[in-house]
Amino acid sequence: MFPDLCQLHRQQDLKVDTGGWGIFNITVVSDTRLLAAVWLQSKVMLVDSQTGGTVAQVTLPANPYRVCMWDNNTAIVTLKGQKVQFININGDSLKMGQSFSVNGDVCGVGRSGDRLVVSYESPPGLEVLSMDGRVMHTFSNQAAGRDVFKSPVFITTITDGMVYVSDADNSTVTQLDMSLRVTRTFSDPMLQAPRGIISVSADQVLVCSLGNHRILLLCPSTGVFTSILGQQDGIQKPHSLTYSPSQRKLYVVSGGAKTIQVFHQP
């Protein structure tokens, strides 16, 4: 059964001691832990999802763009300077793992099976990579013969092998398969400058619509967008989000914020 994401209630915000800089991206590690990427401090933080307290942190060789989980003990971070960095999570500690270089200004990252999907801002494009960085598939506007993407900086993957890309400059969400063939493009007047995007189930994708301060639910089977949170719920310029199915909690970060908003599904 799909979670009822139209019934979310705001809980107390998590105040995170980021050292004065804003949180750029977040992902769920476990029922009690979140991982937060702090841009200008070049670090990721393991955060207590009940209190917002810092459990552990590790300094990176460059500023982090996006973060996602590879498995329960490993996170993947894209770094400014064309690099993908693995972070090992051992209980309540973080440690730098392997890394590899990529072919451009890497931004978004997602995992599907034993593959990574990464997106590039300049020039706009995507690649499917092996765990050690070998290129399996590539998408570029040039090869497509048209400007499918202008700013594909946030991506998410789902278990059926689909990739979803939010494009802030096009105000679209694009669906691709794992061979990076475009299968569908979604748009709606409510979708304005979309940023963070996550898949909750095979037919539920959540998108940060920064331009009108909303969190939108996209049902890919119908192509319908539904506004589930807005300014009346405290949403202001949403930038990143993550969802915990076991906790039935949605976590949202606004651009440059030092707090994480928490919403619970009864």
mmCIF file of C-alpha atoms in Angstrom:
data_model
loop_
_atom_site.group_PDB
_atom_site.id
_atom_site.type_symbol
_atom_site.label_atom_id
_atom_site.label_comp_id
_atom_site.label_asym_id
_atom_site.label_seq_id
_atom_site.Cartn_x
_atom_site.Cartn_y
_atom_site.Cartn_z
ATOM 1 C CA MET A 1 0.000 0.000 0.000
ATOM 2 C CA PHE A 2 1.260 3.480 -0.878
ATOM 3 C CA PRO A 3 1.649 5.960 2.006
ATOM 4 C CA ASP A 4 -0.961 8.724 2.152
ATOM 5 C CA LEU A 5 1.326 11.682 1.605
ATOM 6 C CA CYS A 6 -1.589 14.119 1.490
ATOM 7 C CA GLN A 7 -1.959 13.717 5.263
ATOM 8 C CA LEU A 8 1.208 15.189 6.759
ATOM 9 C CA HIS A 9 1.429 17.072 10.054
ATOM 10 C CA ARG A 10 4.289 19.365 10.992
ATOM 11 C CA GLN A 11 6.391 18.447 13.991
ATOM 12 C CA GLN A 12 9.116 20.384 15.790
ATOM 13 C CA ASP A 13 11.965 21.510 13.543
ATOM 14 C CA LEU A 14 15.428 20.020 14.011
ATOM 15 C CA LYS A 15 17.994 22.738 14.748
ATOM 16 C CA VAL A 16 21.383 21.578 13.497
ATOM 17 C CA ASP A 17 24.705 23.130 14.583
ATOM 18 C CA THR A 18 26.216 23.492 11.116
ATOM 19 C CA GLY A 19 28.931 25.934 12.134
ATOM 20 C CA GLY A 20 27.011 28.861 10.669
ATOM 21 C CA TRP A 21 26.450 27.547 7.136
ATOM 22 C CA GLY A 22 23.314 26.198 5.521
ATOM 23 C CA ILE A 23 22.431 22.564 4.819
ATOM 24 C CA PHE A 24 22.570 21.776 1.100
ATOM 25 C CA ASN A 25 21.182 18.244 0.947
ATOM 26 C CA ILE A 26 19.863 15.515 3.287
ATOM 27 C CA THR A 27 19.155 11.788 3.194
ATOM 28 C CA VAL A 28 17.829 9.199 5.646
ATOM 29 C CA VAL A 29 20.431 6.804 7.072
ATOM 30 C CA SER A 30 18.274 4.933 9.593
ATOM 31 C CA ASP A 31 15.259 5.417 11.873
ATOM 32 C CA THR A 32 17.368 7.641 14.130
ATOM 33 C CA ARG A 33 19.976 9.179 11.816
ATOM 34 C CA LEU A 34 20.091 11.633 8.893
ATOM 35 C CA LEU A 35 23.068 12.616 6.771
ATOM 36 C CA ALA A 36 23.369 16.323 5.976
ATOM 37 C CA ALA A 37 25.724 17.914 3.436
ATOM 38 C CA VAL A 38 26.948 21.372 4.510
ATOM 39 C CA TRP A 39 28.129 23.245 1.430
ATOM 40 C CA LEU A 40 30.630 25.933 2.391
ATOM 41 C CA GLN A 41 32.089 23.933 5.277
ATOM 42 C CA SER A 42 32.997 21.018 2.996
ATOM 43 C CA LYS A 43 31.577 18.435 5.361
ATOM 44 C CA VAL A 44 28.820 15.911 5.883
ATOM 45 C CA MET A 45 27.207 15.454 9.269
ATOM 46 C CA LEU A 46 25.484 12.481 10.861
ATOM 47 C CA VAL A 47 22.488 14.025 12.612
ATOM 48 C CA ASP A 48 20.152 12.623 15.270
ATOM 49 C CA SER A 49 16.719 12.655 13.607
ATOM 50 C CA GLN A 50 14.966 13.095 16.970
ATOM 51 C CA THR A 51 16.962 16.024 18.367
ATOM 52 C CA GLY A 52 19.003 17.508 15.507
ATOM 53 C CA GLY A 53 22.182 16.915 17.485
ATOM 54 C CA THR A 54 25.464 16.193 15.722
ATOM 55 C CA VAL A 55 26.465 12.546 16.106
ATOM 56 C CA ALA A 56 29.549 12.631 13.862
ATOM 57 C CA GLN A 57 30.993 14.610 10.979
ATOM 58 C CA VAL A 58 33.731 14.256 8.401
ATOM 59 C CA THR A 59 35.576 16.915 6.419
ATOM 60 C CA LEU A 60 35.623 16.454 2.652
ATOM 61 C CA PRO A 61 38.263 17.542 0.110
ATOM 62 C CA ALA A 62 35.721 19.841 -1.596
ATOM 63 C CA ASN A 63 32.228 21.243 -1.159
ATOM 64 C CA PRO A 64 29.470 18.581 -1.310
ATOM 65 C CA TYR A 65 26.585 18.885 -3.782
ATOM 66 C CA ARG A 66 24.317 15.871 -3.217
ATOM 67 C CA VAL A 67 24.249 12.820 -0.989
ATOM 68 C CA CYS A 68 22.430 9.484 -1.217
ATOM 69 C CA MET A 69 22.745 6.043 0.368
ATOM 70 C CA TRP A 70 24.452 3.131 -1.412
ATOM 71 C CA ASP A 71 23.573 0.669 1.358
ATOM 72 C CA ASN A 72 22.962 0.833 5.120
ATOM 73 C CA ASN A 73 26.649 1.474 5.810
ATOM 74 C CA THR A 74 27.740 3.563 2.836
ATOM 75 C CA ALA A 75 26.777 6.990 1.526
ATOM 76 C CA ILE A 76 27.726 8.587 -1.781
ATOM 77 C CA VAL A 77 28.516 12.306 -2.075
ATOM 78 C CA THR A 78 29.141 14.329 -5.227
ATOM 79 C CA LEU A 79 31.848 16.943 -4.777
ATOM 80 C CA LYS A 80 32.695 20.191 -6.511
ATOM 81 C CA GLY A 81 35.655 19.432 -8.731
ATOM 82 C CA GLN A 82 34.350 16.432 -10.685
ATOM 83 C CA LYS A 83 34.526 13.752 -8.014
ATOM 84 C CA VAL A 84 32.308 11.112 -6.379
ATOM 85 C CA GLN A 85 33.184 10.284 -2.765
ATOM 86 C CA PHE A 86 32.038 7.272 -0.717
ATOM 87 C CA ILE A 87 31.503 7.735 3.043
ATOM 88 C CA ASN A 88 31.618 4.719 5.362
ATOM 89 C CA ILE A 89 29.106 4.760 8.237
ATOM 90 C CA ASN A 90 30.080 2.525 11.152
ATOM 91 C CA GLY A 91 27.526 2.906 13.916
ATOM 92 C CA ASP A 92 27.847 6.521 14.982
ATOM 93 C CA SER A 93 31.068 7.295 13.121
ATOM 94 C CA LEU A 94 31.884 8.523 9.623
ATOM 95 C CA LYS A 95 35.014 7.786 7.615
ATOM 96 C CA MET A 96 36.152 8.672 4.107
ATOM 97 C CA GLY A 97 36.050 5.730 1.710
ATOM 98 C CA GLN A 98 37.030 5.320 -1.924
ATOM 99 C CA SER A 99 36.511 8.038 -4.519
ATOM 100 C CA PHE A 100 36.747 8.438 -8.269
ATOM 101 C CA SER A 101 36.769 11.264 -10.788
ATOM 102 C CA VAL A 102 33.993 11.838 -13.322
ATOM 103 C CA ASN A 103 33.613 13.613 -16.655
ATOM 104 C CA GLY A 104 32.200 17.002 -15.726
ATOM 105 C CA ASP A 105 30.681 19.264 -13.089
ATOM 106 C CA VAL A 106 28.809 16.502 -11.277
ATOM 107 C CA CYS A 107 25.740 17.411 -9.204
ATOM 108 C CA GLY A 108 22.953 14.882 -8.684
ATOM 109 C CA VAL A 109 23.447 11.276 -7.621
ATOM 110 C CA GLY A 110 21.180 8.246 -7.207
ATOM 111 C CA ARG A 111 21.567 4.492 -6.916
ATOM 112 C CA SER A 112 19.732 1.713 -8.738
ATOM 113 C CA GLY A 113 20.865 -1.859 -8.045
ATOM 114 C CA ASP A 114 24.621 -2.006 -8.536
ATOM 115 C CA ARG A 115 24.727 1.192 -10.589
ATOM 116 C CA LEU A 116 25.056 4.892 -9.847
ATOM 117 C CA VAL A 117 23.304 7.598 -11.828
ATOM 118 C CA VAL A 118 24.919 11.036 -11.807
ATOM 119 C CA SER A 119 23.923 14.315 -13.434
ATOM 120 C CA TYR A 120 26.081 17.136 -14.751
ATOM 121 C CA GLU A 121 25.275 20.817 -14.777
ATOM 122 C CA SER A 122 27.734 21.980 -17.432
ATOM 123 C CA PRO A 123 27.225 20.747 -20.043
ATOM 124 C CA PRO A 124 23.849 19.327 -18.953
ATOM 125 C CA GLY A 125 23.785 15.532 -19.051
ATOM 126 C CA LEU A 126 23.618 12.237 -17.161
ATOM 127 C CA GLU A 127 25.671 9.070 -16.832
ATOM 128 C CA VAL A 128 25.091 5.596 -15.447
ATOM 129 C CA LEU A 129 28.256 4.408 -13.701
ATOM 130 C CA SER A 130 29.542 1.248 -12.086
ATOM 131 C CA MET A 131 30.556 1.424 -8.433
ATOM 132 C CA ASP A 132 34.163 2.069 -9.460
ATOM 133 C CA GLY A 133 33.254 4.848 -11.891
ATOM 134 C CA ARG A 134 33.147 3.046 -15.247
ATOM 135 C CA VAL A 135 30.680 4.695 -17.642
ATOM 136 C CA MET A 136 27.843 2.358 -18.688
ATOM 137 C CA HIS A 137 25.418 4.780 -20.368
ATOM 138 C CA THR A 138 25.473 8.483 -21.254
ATOM 139 C CA PHE A 139 22.826 11.089 -22.028
ATOM 140 C CA SER A 140 23.624 14.479 -23.548
ATOM 141 C CA ASN A 141 21.533 17.187 -25.172
ATOM 142 C CA GLN A 142 23.852 17.050 -28.169
ATOM 143 C CA ALA A 143 23.232 13.349 -28.745
ATOM 144 C CA ALA A 144 19.478 13.841 -28.242
ATOM 145 C CA GLY A 145 19.445 16.649 -30.811
ATOM 146 C CA ARG A 146 17.472 18.938 -28.515
ATOM 147 C CA ASP A 147 17.770 20.706 -25.160
ATOM 148 C CA VAL A 148 16.057 18.178 -22.924
ATOM 149 C CA PHE A 149 17.879 19.581 -19.882
ATOM 150 C CA LYS A 150 19.109 23.009 -18.852
ATOM 151 C CA SER A 151 19.805 22.419 -15.148
ATOM 152 C CA PRO A 152 19.509 18.726 -14.174
ATOM 153 C CA VAL A 153 20.994 19.131 -10.711
ATOM 154 C CA PHE A 154 18.637 16.907 -8.668
ATOM 155 C CA ILE A 155 17.841 13.274 -9.509
ATOM 156 C CA THR A 156 16.237 10.256 -7.867
ATOM 157 C CA THR A 157 15.937 6.584 -8.782
ATOM 158 C CA ILE A 158 13.280 3.990 -7.961
ATOM 159 C CA THR A 159 13.269 0.215 -7.716
ATOM 160 C CA ASP A 160 11.705 -0.378 -11.125
ATOM 161 C CA GLY A 161 14.796 1.093 -12.765
ATOM 162 C CA MET A 162 13.476 4.546 -13.587
ATOM 163 C CA VAL A 163 15.346 7.811 -13.111
ATOM 164 C CA TYR A 164 13.606 11.118 -12.407
ATOM 165 C CA VAL A 165 15.329 14.454 -13.000
ATOM 166 C CA SER A 166 14.038 17.835 -11.839
ATOM 167 C CA ASP A 167 15.127 20.757 -13.998
ATOM 168 C CA ALA A 168 14.856 24.137 -12.301
ATOM 169 C CA ASP A 169 15.364 26.154 -15.493
ATOM 170 C CA ASN A 170 12.861 24.152 -17.558
ATOM 171 C CA SER A 171 10.380 23.659 -14.680
ATOM 172 C CA THR A 172 10.031 20.013 -15.678
ATOM 173 C CA VAL A 173 10.492 16.531 -14.266
ATOM 174 C CA THR A 174 11.870 14.056 -16.797
ATOM 175 C CA GLN A 175 11.626 10.259 -16.550
ATOM 176 C CA LEU A 176 14.364 8.073 -18.063
ATOM 177 C CA ASP A 177 15.121 4.367 -17.995
ATOM 178 C CA MET A 178 18.474 2.968 -16.823
ATOM 179 C CA SER A 179 19.798 3.129 -20.378
ATOM 180 C CA LEU A 180 19.091 6.887 -20.121
ATOM 181 C CA ARG A 181 16.370 6.884 -22.762
ATOM 182 C CA VAL A 182 13.799 9.617 -22.094
ATOM 183 C CA THR A 183 10.425 7.971 -21.550
ATOM 184 C CA ARG A 184 8.318 10.904 -20.409
ATOM 185 C CA THR A 185 8.513 14.574 -19.407
ATOM 186 C CA PHE A 186 6.121 16.026 -16.829
ATOM 187 C CA SER A 187 5.139 19.667 -16.395
ATOM 188 C CA ASP A 188 2.392 21.584 -14.636
ATOM 189 C CA PRO A 189 1.673 25.256 -13.824
ATOM 190 C CA MET A 190 2.235 24.373 -10.139
ATOM 191 C CA LEU A 191 5.757 23.099 -10.869
ATOM 192 C CA GLN A 192 7.990 26.163 -10.623
ATOM 193 C CA ALA A 193 11.803 25.990 -10.426
ATOM 194 C CA PRO A 194 11.851 22.422 -9.052
ATOM 195 C CA ARG A 195 14.798 21.414 -6.899
ATOM 196 C CA GLY A 196 14.987 18.397 -4.598
ATOM 197 C CA ILE A 197 13.244 15.223 -5.774
ATOM 198 C CA ILE A 198 12.779 11.816 -4.132
ATOM 199 C CA SER A 199 10.894 8.639 -4.953
ATOM 200 C CA VAL A 200 8.702 7.298 -2.163
ATOM 201 C CA SER A 201 7.213 4.389 -4.119
ATOM 202 C CA ALA A 202 6.914 3.226 -7.717
ATOM 203 C CA ASP A 203 4.114 5.745 -8.330
ATOM 204 C CA GLN A 204 4.922 8.500 -5.833
ATOM 205 C CA VAL A 205 7.612 11.087 -6.477
ATOM 206 C CA LEU A 206 7.977 14.170 -4.278
ATOM 207 C CA VAL A 207 9.384 17.409 -5.693
ATOM 208 C CA CYS A 208 10.449 20.703 -4.096
ATOM 209 C CA SER A 209 8.752 23.465 -6.105
ATOM 210 C CA LEU A 210 10.950 26.336 -4.962
ATOM 211 C CA GLY A 211 9.307 28.987 -7.128
ATOM 212 C CA ASN A 212 5.960 28.841 -5.320
ATOM 213 C CA HIS A 213 6.994 27.395 -1.917
ATOM 214 C CA ARG A 214 5.351 23.984 -2.333
ATOM 215 C CA ILE A 215 6.059 20.300 -1.996
ATOM 216 C CA LEU A 216 4.371 18.501 -4.889
ATOM 217 C CA LEU A 217 3.422 14.842 -5.243
ATOM 218 C CA LEU A 218 3.797 13.459 -8.778
ATOM 219 C CA CYS A 219 2.009 10.217 -9.688
ATOM 220 C CA PRO A 220 3.919 9.108 -12.815
ATOM 221 C CA SER A 221 1.199 6.692 -13.945
ATOM 222 C CA THR A 222 -1.248 9.578 -14.401
ATOM 223 C CA GLY A 223 1.156 12.507 -14.763
ATOM 224 C CA VAL A 224 -0.825 14.414 -12.123
ATOM 225 C CA PHE A 225 0.850 16.776 -9.637
ATOM 226 C CA THR A 226 -0.787 17.396 -6.241
ATOM 227 C CA SER A 227 0.291 20.094 -3.796
ATOM 228 C CA ILE A 228 0.697 18.437 -0.390
ATOM 229 C CA LEU A 229 2.530 21.161 1.571
ATOM 230 C CA GLY A 230 2.826 24.917 1.121
ATOM 231 C CA GLN A 231 3.444 28.236 2.826
ATOM 232 C CA GLN A 232 0.550 27.577 5.191
ATOM 233 C CA ASP A 233 2.611 24.630 6.482
ATOM 234 C CA GLY A 234 5.776 26.688 6.879
ATOM 235 C CA ILE A 235 7.358 25.774 3.537
ATOM 236 C CA GLN A 236 9.629 28.545 2.222
ATOM 237 C CA LYS A 237 11.841 28.040 -0.853
ATOM 238 C CA PRO A 238 12.217 24.264 -0.361
ATOM 239 C CA HIS A 239 15.542 22.986 -1.661
ATOM 240 C CA SER A 240 16.024 19.385 -0.530
ATOM 241 C CA LEU A 241 13.922 16.636 1.011
ATOM 242 C CA THR A 242 14.058 12.991 2.110
ATOM 243 C CA TYR A 243 11.500 10.475 3.366
ATOM 244 C CA SER A 244 11.651 7.675 5.948
ATOM 245 C CA PRO A 245 9.071 4.940 5.144
ATOM 246 C CA SER A 246 9.520 3.197 8.502
ATOM 247 C CA GLN A 247 9.036 6.432 10.455
ATOM 248 C CA ARG A 248 6.485 7.818 7.964
ATOM 249 C CA LYS A 249 8.345 11.130 8.183
ATOM 250 C CA LEU A 250 9.228 13.701 5.545
ATOM 251 C CA TYR A 251 12.248 15.948 6.135
ATOM 252 C CA VAL A 252 12.571 19.248 4.229
ATOM 253 C CA VAL A 253 15.404 21.797 4.025
ATOM 254 C CA SER A 254 15.060 25.305 2.603
ATOM 255 C CA GLY A 255 17.942 26.839 0.677
ATOM 256 C CA GLY A 256 20.640 27.955 3.100
ATOM 257 C CA ALA A 257 18.672 26.918 6.203
ATOM 258 C CA LYS A 258 20.288 25.526 9.346
ATOM 259 C CA THR A 259 17.116 23.723 10.387
ATOM 260 C CA ILE A 260 15.341 20.642 9.066
ATOM 261 C CA GLN A 261 11.548 20.717 8.940
ATOM 262 C CA VAL A 262 9.820 17.487 9.955
ATOM 263 C CA PHE A 263 6.393 16.312 8.803
ATOM 264 C CA HIS A 264 4.741 13.120 10.034
ATOM 265 C CA GLN A 265 2.149 10.940 8.321
ATOM 266 C CA PRO A 266 -0.337 9.625 10.956
#
